[in-house]
Amino acid sequence: MNKMPEFAILKVGDKEIQLPLVRGTEGDYAIDIARLRAETGMVTLDPSFMNTASCYSTITYIDGDNGILRYRGIPIEDLVKLGSFTKVAYLLVNGKLPTPEQSRNFSHLLNISSLLHEDMRHFFDHFPQGAHPMHILSTMINALAAFYPNVDLQSLSEDIDSSTARLISIVRTMAAVAYKKSIGEPVVYPRCDLKYCGNFLNMMFDSPVRPYVVRPEIERILNILFILHADHEQNCSTTAVRTVGSAQVNLYATISAGMSALSGPLHGGANQEVIKMLRLIEQDGNVDKFLKRAKDKNDPFRLMGFGHRVYKTYDPRADIIKKECHQLLETLEIRDSLLDVASEVEKAALNDEYFIERNLYPNVDFYTGIIYRAIGIPEDMFTVMFALARLPGWIAHWKEMIGHNTRIVRPRQVYIGKPRTPIF
Ligand code: SDX
């Protein structure tokens, strides 16, 4: 391949300017347009930022054409084998895997941060029955700012570390409390003898009349799902975190903004929508009818769990989750007819011109819900699971953004409204 030049040449009318090319670690190039407006008086237009890099980052690398995902350079397949969500959370937030001592300290921080302030527990008594747990969680995370000291640019690193652990740990407790309140059962407190995922399962499913035993295969699959969801570079919710955080909003309100973005059905809310869709297809019995609807521009129906802004091949996470899904259901001796429907839909779509032409493949959300059903997670908690997993990713991006004295995010626009229209 010819050597890349140092500049892109932009010719506008009789004006020609040079725009520097910047090169990423993996040979990806970008045109640095920082001087564009100063030199041409013009801005670029790129709705939804389909062609725009918003920052430099060292956290996660995705190659959408070859289905590659790495956290801090480590392939996702290796991190899944590591099997510890808390170690991967530490990697994302701190830039390297923890030493045994750092691991012990992080686990200690997660443990001492796992209890919800008793005054906050009473907040849950006032949410209406049926309130979606994602709305409850984004509210409660915002409320943390009233109970705990804020961290920002001037904070000491240990304050940032303890706030990080608090968010990763306490939001997990909040999620379990929201679930217990929704079913009218007594809240189960975190235990110091259980690890992160086992503690969550116990807080969700233990009860005074039905003691819960954390099964290793379920604790394992939850670690794997959390690892696979932990970060994904500049996705919609992470961009929300970077944008809100750039105004030097406190960490809790910043993360709450990420929660809200993730709850959307086109983003993290898709895992719940996939199950609803599979159930609809199962009841109707006609897969082709739904593929036809998904292809019809006049029909708002989309094949949920399919397609991705970056991956134009099989989402590497979906590949792992699909294999783990079949293995888990076999281990637990569970027959879920929705898995058969999912396999049928995937087969039909991957052989359909419309999906092939547009490089639409299953994404991380397509099989996840079937695993959550198998381990007893209620459907309205599916996106909460995604959020718990994504917390370290959001925090890592917030830390990276504040660490670079990032200026406030404030894009420009192309105004196409009315010309000057005086009323007097
Ligand atoms: C996540 O960004 C991330 O990294 C997100 C995420 C993460 O880890 O943070 O990976 C998590 O959000 C995964 C995506 C979950 N959402 C869904 O599964 C919802 C269903 N998917 C689609 O809504 C869609 O594929 C998106 C939202 C995921 C991507 O949207 P894009 O990139 O804007 O895709 P597009 O609309 O430009 O699609 C290109 C074409 C269009 O058709 P044409 O206009 O070219 O004719 O593909 C079509 C789209 O209509 N298309 C679909 C489709 N997805 C895209 N058609 C039918 N069903 C679909 N699912």
Tab-separated table of C-alpha atoms and ligand atoms in Angstrom:
chain	number	residue	atom	x	y	z
A	1	MET	CA	0.000	0.000	0.000
A	2	ASN	CA	1.408	3.490	-0.875
A	3	LYS	CA	2.855	5.450	2.070
A	4	MET	CA	0.130	7.637	3.559
A	5	PRO	CA	0.795	11.386	3.122
A	6	GLU	CA	1.115	13.617	6.193
A	7	PHE	CA	-1.790	15.825	5.078
A	8	ALA	CA	-5.153	15.734	3.356
A	9	ILE	CA	-5.539	18.551	0.854
A	10	LEU	CA	-8.907	20.332	0.931
A	11	LYS	CA	-9.610	22.580	-2.025
A	12	VAL	CA	-12.549	25.006	-1.644
A	13	GLY	CA	-12.897	27.416	-4.558
A	14	ASP	CA	-9.468	28.930	-5.129
A	15	LYS	CA	-8.452	28.164	-1.514
A	16	GLU	CA	-6.466	25.016	-0.737
A	17	ILE	CA	-5.636	23.978	2.829
A	18	GLN	CA	-3.656	21.131	4.347
A	19	LEU	CA	-5.311	19.100	7.116
A	20	PRO	CA	-2.989	16.813	9.103
A	21	LEU	CA	-3.594	13.038	9.058
A	22	VAL	CA	-3.363	11.288	12.436
A	23	ARG	CA	-2.663	7.539	12.676
A	24	GLY	CA	-4.098	5.125	15.232
A	25	THR	CA	-2.224	2.190	16.732
A	26	GLU	CA	-3.803	-0.292	14.315
A	27	GLY	CA	-3.134	1.800	11.206
A	28	ASP	CA	-6.485	3.557	11.132
A	29	TYR	CA	-6.183	7.167	9.946
A	30	ALA	CA	-8.240	10.299	10.688
A	31	ILE	CA	-8.190	13.796	9.253
A	32	ASP	CA	-7.580	16.333	12.029
A	33	ILE	CA	-9.976	19.208	11.263
A	34	ALA	CA	-9.185	21.295	14.368
A	35	ARG	CA	-8.092	24.205	12.126
A	36	LEU	CA	-10.829	23.815	9.520
A	37	ARG	CA	-13.144	26.611	10.711
A	38	ALA	CA	-10.269	29.009	11.399
A	39	GLU	CA	-8.877	28.476	7.890
A	40	THR	CA	-12.063	28.140	5.840
A	41	GLY	CA	-14.856	29.591	8.011
A	42	MET	CA	-16.618	26.283	7.441
A	43	VAL	CA	-17.533	23.306	9.644
A	44	THR	CA	-18.141	19.662	8.673
A	45	LEU	CA	-21.630	18.150	8.703
A	46	ASP	CA	-21.953	14.563	9.956
A	47	PRO	CA	-25.365	13.802	11.565
A	48	SER	CA	-25.128	11.022	14.201
A	49	PHE	CA	-21.342	11.263	13.835
A	50	MET	CA	-21.254	8.297	11.415
A	51	ASN	CA	-17.831	9.465	10.144
A	52	THR	CA	-16.504	11.431	13.087
A	53	ALA	CA	-13.985	10.468	15.772
A	54	SER	CA	-14.740	12.472	18.917
A	55	CYS	CA	-11.488	11.838	20.783
A	56	TYR	CA	-8.247	9.925	21.140
A	57	SER	CA	-8.694	6.905	23.404
A	58	THR	CA	-6.504	4.113	24.776
A	59	ILE	CA	-9.297	2.059	26.353
A	60	THR	CA	-11.035	-0.157	23.762
A	61	TYR	CA	-10.290	-1.090	20.173
A	62	ILE	CA	-12.963	-2.396	17.785
A	63	ASP	CA	-12.343	-3.561	14.224
A	64	GLY	CA	-15.892	-3.716	12.859
A	65	ASP	CA	-14.902	-5.361	9.574
A	66	ASN	CA	-12.999	-8.232	11.180
A	67	GLY	CA	-15.046	-8.635	14.356
A	68	ILE	CA	-12.218	-7.671	16.729
A	69	LEU	CA	-12.772	-6.316	20.267
A	70	ARG	CA	-9.932	-5.612	22.731
A	71	TYR	CA	-9.891	-3.891	26.129
A	72	ARG	CA	-6.540	-2.141	26.738
A	73	GLY	CA	-5.127	-4.252	23.895
A	74	ILE	CA	-6.236	-7.606	25.348
A	75	PRO	CA	-8.534	-9.649	23.027
A	76	ILE	CA	-12.013	-10.160	24.465
A	77	GLU	CA	-11.637	-13.915	23.954
A	78	ASP	CA	-8.691	-13.933	26.429
A	79	LEU	CA	-10.582	-11.827	28.973
A	80	VAL	CA	-13.553	-14.210	28.828
A	81	LYS	CA	-11.133	-17.060	29.643
A	82	LEU	CA	-9.867	-14.977	32.609
A	83	GLY	CA	-13.481	-15.192	33.801
A	84	SER	CA	-13.379	-12.361	36.381
A	85	PHE	CA	-15.529	-9.288	35.767
A	86	THR	CA	-13.885	-7.383	38.644
A	87	LYS	CA	-10.391	-7.972	37.194
A	88	VAL	CA	-11.627	-6.706	33.802
A	89	ALA	CA	-13.299	-3.727	35.497
A	90	TYR	CA	-9.960	-2.916	37.137
A	91	LEU	CA	-8.205	-3.285	33.749
A	92	LEU	CA	-10.609	-0.866	32.052
A	93	VAL	CA	-10.474	1.771	34.793
A	94	ASN	CA	-6.748	1.543	35.615
A	95	GLY	CA	-5.223	0.524	32.269
A	96	LYS	CA	-3.765	-2.830	33.331
A	97	LEU	CA	-4.822	-6.087	34.952
A	98	PRO	CA	-4.451	-5.964	38.755
A	99	THR	CA	-1.612	-7.635	40.608
A	100	PRO	CA	-2.808	-10.086	43.302
A	101	GLU	CA	-2.416	-7.316	45.899
A	102	GLN	CA	-4.270	-4.768	43.770
A	103	SER	CA	-6.984	-7.367	43.196
A	104	ARG	CA	-7.344	-7.908	46.965
A	105	ASN	CA	-7.508	-4.139	47.583
A	106	PHE	CA	-10.087	-3.635	44.824
A	107	SER	CA	-12.238	-6.487	46.186
A	108	HIS	CA	-11.981	-4.914	49.641
A	109	LEU	CA	-13.103	-1.537	48.230
A	110	LEU	CA	-16.000	-3.204	46.381
A	111	ASN	CA	-17.039	-4.970	49.585
A	112	ILE	CA	-16.947	-1.934	51.884
A	113	SER	CA	-18.801	0.087	49.213
A	114	SER	CA	-21.560	-2.456	48.656
A	115	LEU	CA	-23.974	-1.297	51.359
A	116	LEU	CA	-26.636	1.205	50.357
A	117	HIS	CA	-26.987	4.202	52.727
A	118	GLU	CA	-29.996	3.305	54.890
A	119	ASP	CA	-31.639	6.680	54.121
A	120	MET	CA	-31.334	5.839	50.394
A	121	ARG	CA	-33.011	2.486	50.910
A	122	HIS	CA	-36.230	4.326	51.850
A	123	PHE	CA	-36.250	6.118	48.475
A	124	PHE	CA	-37.307	2.793	46.976
A	125	ASP	CA	-40.516	2.855	49.051
A	126	HIS	CA	-41.736	5.820	47.003
A	127	PHE	CA	-41.327	4.620	43.429
A	128	PRO	CA	-44.682	3.564	41.959
A	129	GLN	CA	-45.219	-0.199	41.533
A	130	GLY	CA	-44.145	-1.161	38.023
A	131	ALA	CA	-41.594	1.649	37.651
A	132	HIS	CA	-38.930	0.417	35.195
A	133	PRO	CA	-35.719	-0.411	37.093
A	134	MET	CA	-33.606	1.572	34.591
A	135	HIS	CA	-35.513	4.739	35.534
A	136	ILE	CA	-35.164	3.912	39.220
A	137	LEU	CA	-31.426	3.285	38.867
A	138	SER	CA	-30.635	6.464	36.926
A	139	THR	CA	-32.532	8.418	39.624
A	140	MET	CA	-30.769	6.653	42.484
A	141	ILE	CA	-27.329	7.077	40.898
A	142	ASN	CA	-27.975	10.806	40.594
A	143	ALA	CA	-28.967	10.844	44.283
A	144	LEU	CA	-25.558	9.406	45.245
A	145	ALA	CA	-24.152	12.912	44.706
A	146	ALA	CA	-26.200	14.064	47.716
A	147	PHE	CA	-24.774	11.337	49.934
A	148	TYR	CA	-21.148	11.035	48.849
A	149	PRO	CA	-18.398	13.547	48.042
A	150	ASN	CA	-18.074	14.578	44.433
A	151	VAL	CA	-14.982	13.663	42.421
A	152	ASP	CA	-13.657	15.855	39.663
A	153	LEU	CA	-10.473	17.126	37.999
A	154	GLN	CA	-8.968	18.190	41.325
A	155	SER	CA	-9.834	14.940	43.183
A	156	LEU	CA	-7.078	12.773	44.578
A	157	SER	CA	-6.647	9.428	42.858
A	158	GLU	CA	-7.709	7.497	45.963
A	159	ASP	CA	-10.979	9.490	45.999
A	160	ILE	CA	-11.533	8.555	42.356
A	161	ASP	CA	-10.707	4.904	43.145
A	162	SER	CA	-13.185	4.784	46.035
A	163	SER	CA	-15.891	6.528	43.982
A	164	THR	CA	-15.260	4.044	41.158
A	165	ALA	CA	-15.594	1.072	43.490
A	166	ARG	CA	-18.654	2.633	45.110
A	167	LEU	CA	-20.432	3.010	41.755
A	168	ILE	CA	-19.542	-0.486	40.521
A	169	SER	CA	-20.570	-2.037	43.820
A	170	ILE	CA	-23.453	0.029	45.129
A	171	VAL	CA	-25.307	0.183	41.782
A	172	ARG	CA	-25.323	-3.619	41.837
A	173	THR	CA	-26.942	-3.455	45.317
A	174	MET	CA	-29.433	-0.852	44.083
A	175	ALA	CA	-30.415	-3.115	41.164
A	176	ALA	CA	-31.134	-6.026	43.508
A	177	VAL	CA	-33.048	-3.756	45.913
A	178	ALA	CA	-35.176	-2.450	43.011
A	179	TYR	CA	-36.000	-6.039	42.050
A	180	LYS	CA	-36.823	-7.158	45.601
A	181	LYS	CA	-39.070	-4.091	46.098
A	182	SER	CA	-40.836	-4.868	42.799
A	183	ILE	CA	-41.791	-8.344	44.022
A	184	GLY	CA	-42.528	-7.282	47.606
A	185	GLU	CA	-39.791	-9.430	49.125
A	186	PRO	CA	-37.446	-8.298	51.908
A	187	VAL	CA	-34.198	-6.735	50.716
A	188	VAL	CA	-31.156	-9.050	50.882
A	189	TYR	CA	-27.931	-7.381	51.971
A	190	PRO	CA	-24.571	-7.937	50.237
A	191	ARG	CA	-22.298	-10.525	51.895
A	192	CYS	CA	-18.544	-10.197	52.413
A	193	ASP	CA	-17.977	-13.906	51.676
A	194	LEU	CA	-19.368	-13.776	48.115
A	195	LYS	CA	-17.653	-12.396	45.009
A	196	TYR	CA	-19.152	-9.688	42.807
A	197	CYS	CA	-21.451	-11.775	40.576
A	198	GLY	CA	-22.305	-14.341	43.256
A	199	ASN	CA	-23.246	-11.513	45.619
A	200	PHE	CA	-25.546	-10.028	43.006
A	201	LEU	CA	-27.262	-13.367	42.371
A	202	ASN	CA	-27.681	-13.882	46.104
A	203	MET	CA	-29.129	-10.388	46.643
A	204	MET	CA	-31.539	-11.026	43.777
A	205	PHE	CA	-32.732	-14.541	44.596
A	206	ASP	CA	-32.079	-15.348	48.258
A	207	SER	CA	-35.082	-15.169	50.575
A	208	PRO	CA	-35.816	-16.102	54.225
A	209	VAL	CA	-38.087	-18.919	53.053
A	210	ARG	CA	-36.115	-20.018	49.976
A	211	PRO	CA	-32.354	-19.924	50.637
A	212	TYR	CA	-30.444	-19.386	47.364
A	213	VAL	CA	-27.324	-21.385	46.507
A	214	VAL	CA	-24.977	-19.671	44.035
A	215	ARG	CA	-24.263	-22.303	41.352
A	216	PRO	CA	-20.722	-22.020	39.900
A	217	GLU	CA	-21.936	-22.343	36.298
A	218	ILE	CA	-24.363	-19.459	36.779
A	219	GLU	CA	-21.764	-17.288	38.524
A	220	ARG	CA	-19.390	-18.111	35.629
A	221	ILE	CA	-21.824	-17.149	32.881
A	222	LEU	CA	-22.642	-13.871	34.632
A	223	ASN	CA	-18.947	-12.986	34.809
A	224	ILE	CA	-18.655	-13.737	31.101
A	225	LEU	CA	-21.711	-11.647	30.160
A	226	PHE	CA	-20.499	-8.731	32.288
A	227	ILE	CA	-17.011	-8.939	30.743
A	228	LEU	CA	-18.495	-8.910	27.227
A	229	HIS	CA	-20.643	-5.847	28.009
A	230	ALA	CA	-18.027	-3.916	30.012
A	231	ASP	CA	-16.982	-1.443	27.301
A	232	HIS	CA	-17.414	-0.710	23.621
A	233	GLU	CA	-15.487	2.508	22.845
A	234	GLN	CA	-17.574	5.530	21.763
A	235	ASN	CA	-21.089	4.017	21.741
A	236	CYS	CA	-24.144	6.169	22.385
A	237	SER	CA	-24.156	5.918	26.205
A	238	THR	CA	-20.387	6.382	26.513
A	239	THR	CA	-20.631	9.445	24.277
A	240	ALA	CA	-23.359	10.719	26.630
A	241	VAL	CA	-20.994	10.194	29.583
A	242	ARG	CA	-18.133	12.010	27.835
A	243	THR	CA	-20.441	14.839	26.762
A	244	VAL	CA	-22.107	15.416	30.145
A	245	GLY	CA	-18.812	14.880	31.992
A	246	SER	CA	-17.078	17.491	29.814
A	247	ALA	CA	-19.152	20.185	31.567
A	248	GLN	CA	-17.416	19.033	34.789
A	249	VAL	CA	-20.674	17.594	36.113
A	250	ASN	CA	-20.091	15.303	39.087
A	251	LEU	CA	-19.346	11.643	38.338
A	252	TYR	CA	-22.691	10.332	39.614
A	253	ALA	CA	-24.797	12.661	37.434
A	254	THR	CA	-22.494	11.869	34.517
A	255	ILE	CA	-22.983	8.109	34.913
A	256	SER	CA	-26.720	8.661	35.345
A	257	ALA	CA	-26.729	10.262	31.878
A	258	GLY	CA	-25.081	7.126	30.491
A	259	MET	CA	-27.770	4.982	32.144
A	260	SER	CA	-30.490	7.031	30.473
A	261	ALA	CA	-28.895	6.727	27.024
A	262	LEU	CA	-28.384	2.983	27.435
A	263	SER	CA	-32.062	2.429	28.275
A	264	GLY	CA	-33.079	3.234	24.687
A	265	PRO	CA	-34.477	0.292	22.612
A	266	LEU	CA	-31.893	0.922	19.866
A	267	HIS	CA	-29.070	0.630	22.408
A	268	GLY	CA	-29.002	-1.351	25.645
A	269	GLY	CA	-32.789	-1.711	25.735
A	270	ALA	CA	-32.538	-4.047	22.724
A	271	ASN	CA	-31.899	-7.174	24.824
A	272	GLN	CA	-35.377	-6.855	26.336
A	273	GLU	CA	-36.891	-6.031	22.903
A	274	VAL	CA	-35.306	-9.161	21.392
A	275	ILE	CA	-37.199	-11.445	23.772
A	276	LYS	CA	-40.462	-9.593	23.102
A	277	MET	CA	-39.808	-9.989	19.353
A	278	LEU	CA	-38.941	-13.707	19.589
A	279	ARG	CA	-42.102	-14.332	21.607
A	280	LEU	CA	-44.175	-12.495	18.973
A	281	ILE	CA	-42.571	-14.544	16.177
A	282	GLU	CA	-43.114	-17.770	18.110
A	283	GLN	CA	-46.810	-16.953	18.635
A	284	ASP	CA	-47.249	-16.066	14.961
A	285	GLY	CA	-45.137	-18.966	13.707
A	286	ASN	CA	-44.073	-17.184	10.518
A	287	VAL	CA	-40.426	-15.997	10.572
A	288	ASP	CA	-40.500	-14.802	6.948
A	289	LYS	CA	-43.393	-12.468	7.716
A	290	PHE	CA	-41.271	-10.675	10.324
A	291	LEU	CA	-38.208	-10.536	8.079
A	292	LYS	CA	-40.457	-8.942	5.453
A	293	ARG	CA	-41.639	-6.361	8.013
A	294	ALA	CA	-38.038	-5.629	9.033
A	295	LYS	CA	-37.204	-4.875	5.369
A	296	ASP	CA	-40.277	-2.704	4.792
A	297	LYS	CA	-39.259	0.979	5.069
A	298	ASN	CA	-42.874	1.873	5.864
A	299	ASP	CA	-42.923	-0.503	8.812
A	300	PRO	CA	-41.169	0.725	11.999
A	301	PHE	CA	-40.442	-2.918	12.947
A	302	ARG	CA	-36.734	-3.695	13.112
A	303	LEU	CA	-35.090	-7.084	13.678
A	304	MET	CA	-34.010	-6.421	17.269
A	305	GLY	CA	-30.578	-7.748	18.197
A	306	PHE	CA	-29.477	-7.441	14.562
A	307	GLY	CA	-27.226	-4.819	12.968
A	308	HIS	CA	-24.574	-2.562	14.401
A	309	ARG	CA	-23.081	0.833	13.651
A	310	VAL	CA	-19.531	-0.540	13.762
A	311	TYR	CA	-19.658	-4.310	13.302
A	312	LYS	CA	-20.264	-5.185	9.644
A	313	THR	CA	-19.634	-8.834	10.458
A	314	TYR	CA	-20.652	-11.110	13.315
A	315	ASP	CA	-20.334	-9.221	16.650
A	316	PRO	CA	-17.558	-11.201	18.420
A	317	ARG	CA	-19.530	-10.892	21.646
A	318	ALA	CA	-22.634	-12.435	20.058
A	319	ASP	CA	-20.502	-15.327	18.802
A	320	ILE	CA	-19.293	-16.120	22.336
A	321	ILE	CA	-22.735	-15.562	23.906
A	322	LYS	CA	-24.446	-17.868	21.374
A	323	LYS	CA	-22.042	-20.737	22.196
A	324	GLU	CA	-22.324	-20.100	25.951
A	325	CYS	CA	-26.119	-19.953	25.655
A	326	HIS	CA	-26.389	-23.414	24.092
A	327	GLN	CA	-23.896	-24.813	26.637
A	328	LEU	CA	-25.659	-23.277	29.664
A	329	LEU	CA	-29.127	-24.490	28.681
A	330	GLU	CA	-27.681	-27.984	28.205
A	331	THR	CA	-25.944	-27.860	31.614
A	332	LEU	CA	-29.070	-26.592	33.357
A	333	GLU	CA	-31.212	-29.042	31.318
A	334	ILE	CA	-33.452	-26.184	30.231
A	335	ARG	CA	-35.427	-26.248	26.985
A	336	ASP	CA	-36.244	-22.720	25.847
A	337	SER	CA	-38.306	-22.660	22.652
A	338	LEU	CA	-37.200	-19.036	22.117
A	339	LEU	CA	-33.666	-20.303	21.495
A	340	ASP	CA	-35.019	-22.383	18.620
A	341	VAL	CA	-36.854	-19.319	17.295
A	342	ALA	CA	-33.672	-17.220	17.622
A	343	SER	CA	-31.666	-19.825	15.665
A	344	GLU	CA	-34.369	-19.920	12.967
A	345	VAL	CA	-34.463	-16.120	12.682
A	346	GLU	CA	-30.668	-15.894	12.520
A	347	LYS	CA	-30.468	-18.578	9.815
A	348	ALA	CA	-33.174	-16.927	7.710
A	349	ALA	CA	-31.713	-13.419	8.048
A	350	LEU	CA	-28.132	-14.487	7.298
A	351	ASN	CA	-29.398	-16.032	4.050
A	352	ASP	CA	-31.494	-13.033	3.039
A	353	GLU	CA	-30.157	-10.588	0.435
A	354	TYR	CA	-31.393	-7.516	2.369
A	355	PHE	CA	-29.398	-8.453	5.492
A	356	ILE	CA	-26.405	-9.705	3.539
A	357	GLU	CA	-26.166	-6.514	1.427
A	358	ARG	CA	-26.300	-4.332	4.551
A	359	ASN	CA	-23.923	-6.507	6.602
A	360	LEU	CA	-26.539	-7.035	9.288
A	361	TYR	CA	-25.544	-9.756	11.772
A	362	PRO	CA	-26.592	-10.688	15.302
A	363	ASN	CA	-25.184	-8.224	17.841
A	364	VAL	CA	-24.459	-8.544	21.556
A	365	ASP	CA	-28.164	-8.360	22.432
A	366	PHE	CA	-29.492	-11.176	20.247
A	367	TYR	CA	-28.831	-14.180	22.519
A	368	THR	CA	-28.201	-12.449	25.846
A	369	GLY	CA	-31.823	-12.405	26.948
A	370	ILE	CA	-32.144	-16.178	26.573
A	371	ILE	CA	-29.320	-16.647	29.067
A	372	TYR	CA	-30.877	-14.155	31.489
A	373	ARG	CA	-34.193	-16.060	31.243
A	374	ALA	CA	-32.372	-19.310	32.026
A	375	ILE	CA	-30.803	-17.883	35.200
A	376	GLY	CA	-34.047	-16.280	36.375
A	377	ILE	CA	-33.429	-12.593	35.633
A	378	PRO	CA	-36.806	-10.891	34.966
A	379	GLU	CA	-37.123	-9.238	31.528
A	380	ASP	CA	-37.390	-5.681	32.809
A	381	MET	CA	-33.994	-6.210	34.482
A	382	PHE	CA	-32.191	-7.233	31.252
A	383	THR	CA	-31.009	-3.717	30.442
A	384	VAL	CA	-30.061	-3.200	34.081
A	385	MET	CA	-27.670	-6.148	33.643
A	386	PHE	CA	-26.147	-4.365	30.640
A	387	ALA	CA	-25.777	-1.191	32.721
A	388	LEU	CA	-24.094	-2.969	35.660
A	389	ALA	CA	-21.584	-4.416	33.228
A	390	ARG	CA	-20.972	-1.123	31.396
A	391	LEU	CA	-20.215	0.895	34.555
A	392	PRO	CA	-16.424	0.285	34.436
A	393	GLY	CA	-16.372	1.269	30.770
A	394	TRP	CA	-18.224	4.511	31.409
A	395	ILE	CA	-15.989	5.327	34.387
A	396	ALA	CA	-12.837	4.562	32.366
A	397	HIS	CA	-13.935	6.977	29.627
A	398	TRP	CA	-14.891	9.646	32.187
A	399	LYS	CA	-11.424	9.316	33.815
A	400	GLU	CA	-9.704	9.477	30.408
A	401	MET	CA	-11.758	12.522	29.407
A	402	ILE	CA	-11.179	14.563	32.609
A	403	GLY	CA	-7.520	13.505	32.606
A	404	HIS	CA	-6.963	15.370	29.325
A	405	ASN	CA	-8.467	18.684	30.523
A	406	THR	CA	-11.077	18.123	27.836
A	407	ARG	CA	-12.905	21.242	26.777
A	408	ILE	CA	-16.703	21.270	27.015
A	409	VAL	CA	-18.391	19.343	24.194
A	410	ARG	CA	-20.250	21.835	22.005
A	411	PRO	CA	-20.719	20.810	18.334
A	412	ARG	CA	-21.782	23.332	15.644
A	413	GLN	CA	-24.743	23.131	13.242
A	414	VAL	CA	-25.955	24.073	9.788
A	415	TYR	CA	-28.883	26.472	10.304
A	416	ILE	CA	-31.646	25.971	7.733
A	417	GLY	CA	-34.408	27.803	9.596
A	418	LYS	CA	-36.077	31.101	8.727
A	419	PRO	CA	-33.957	34.108	7.678
A	420	ARG	CA	-34.130	37.261	9.834
A	421	THR	CA	-37.877	37.844	10.470
A	422	PRO	CA	-38.393	40.984	12.623
A	423	ILE	CA	-41.840	41.407	14.240
A	424	PHE	CA	-41.739	45.187	14.380
B	1	SDX	C1	-25.869	-1.944	21.183
B	1	SDX	O1	-22.573	1.346	19.422
B	1	SDX	C2	-22.358	0.321	20.164
B	1	SDX	O2	-21.248	-0.140	20.294
B	1	SDX	C3	-23.615	-0.249	20.853
B	1	SDX	C4	-23.415	-1.573	21.609
B	1	SDX	C5	-22.528	-1.386	22.837
B	1	SDX	O3	-21.928	-2.396	23.269
B	1	SDX	O4	-22.532	-0.240	23.405
B	1	SDX	O5	-22.845	-2.543	20.750
B	1	SDX	C6	-24.741	-2.105	22.137
B	1	SDX	O6	-26.522	-0.929	21.226
B	1	SDX	C7	-26.090	-2.996	20.135
B	1	SDX	C8	-27.243	-2.625	19.163
B	1	SDX	C9	-28.581	-2.995	19.837
B	1	SDX	N1	-29.717	-2.478	19.014
B	1	SDX	C10	-30.468	-3.319	18.273
B	1	SDX	O7	-30.255	-4.526	18.149
B	1	SDX	C11	-31.635	-2.610	17.578
B	1	SDX	C12	-31.770	-3.130	16.138
B	1	SDX	N2	-30.619	-2.592	15.351
B	1	SDX	C13	-30.840	-1.417	14.544
B	1	SDX	O8	-31.736	-0.491	15.094
B	1	SDX	C14	-29.531	-0.812	14.037
B	1	SDX	O9	-28.844	-1.832	13.447
B	1	SDX	C15	-28.612	-0.092	15.001
B	1	SDX	C16	-29.316	0.952	15.776
B	1	SDX	C17	-27.966	-1.053	15.944
B	1	SDX	C18	-27.494	0.543	14.167
B	1	SDX	O10	-28.068	1.601	13.491
B	1	SDX	P1	-27.323	2.301	12.285
B	1	SDX	O11	-25.859	2.099	12.293
B	1	SDX	O12	-27.852	3.693	12.251
B	1	SDX	O13	-27.810	1.451	11.077
B	1	SDX	P2	-28.507	2.019	9.867
B	1	SDX	O14	-29.846	2.468	10.301
B	1	SDX	O15	-27.588	2.997	9.208
B	1	SDX	O16	-28.635	0.701	8.985
B	1	SDX	C19	-28.191	0.650	7.688
B	1	SDX	C20	-29.308	-0.057	6.912
B	1	SDX	C21	-30.601	0.739	6.884
B	1	SDX	O17	-31.256	0.340	5.682
B	1	SDX	P3	-31.075	1.302	4.353
B	1	SDX	O18	-31.517	2.694	4.763
B	1	SDX	O19	-29.595	1.232	4.006
B	1	SDX	O20	-31.979	0.650	3.326
B	1	SDX	O21	-29.633	-1.304	7.561
B	1	SDX	C22	-30.984	-1.258	7.977
B	1	SDX	C23	-31.377	0.198	8.035
B	1	SDX	O22	-32.779	0.339	7.848
B	1	SDX	N3	-31.025	-1.878	9.307
B	1	SDX	C24	-31.955	-2.731	9.700
B	1	SDX	C25	-31.592	-3.111	11.003
B	1	SDX	N4	-30.458	-2.477	11.357
B	1	SDX	C26	-30.122	-1.700	10.300
B	1	SDX	N5	-33.044	-3.216	9.081
B	1	SDX	C27	-33.797	-4.097	9.793
B	1	SDX	N6	-33.515	-4.526	11.055
B	1	SDX	C28	-32.414	-4.044	11.680
B	1	SDX	N7	-32.119	-4.447	12.930
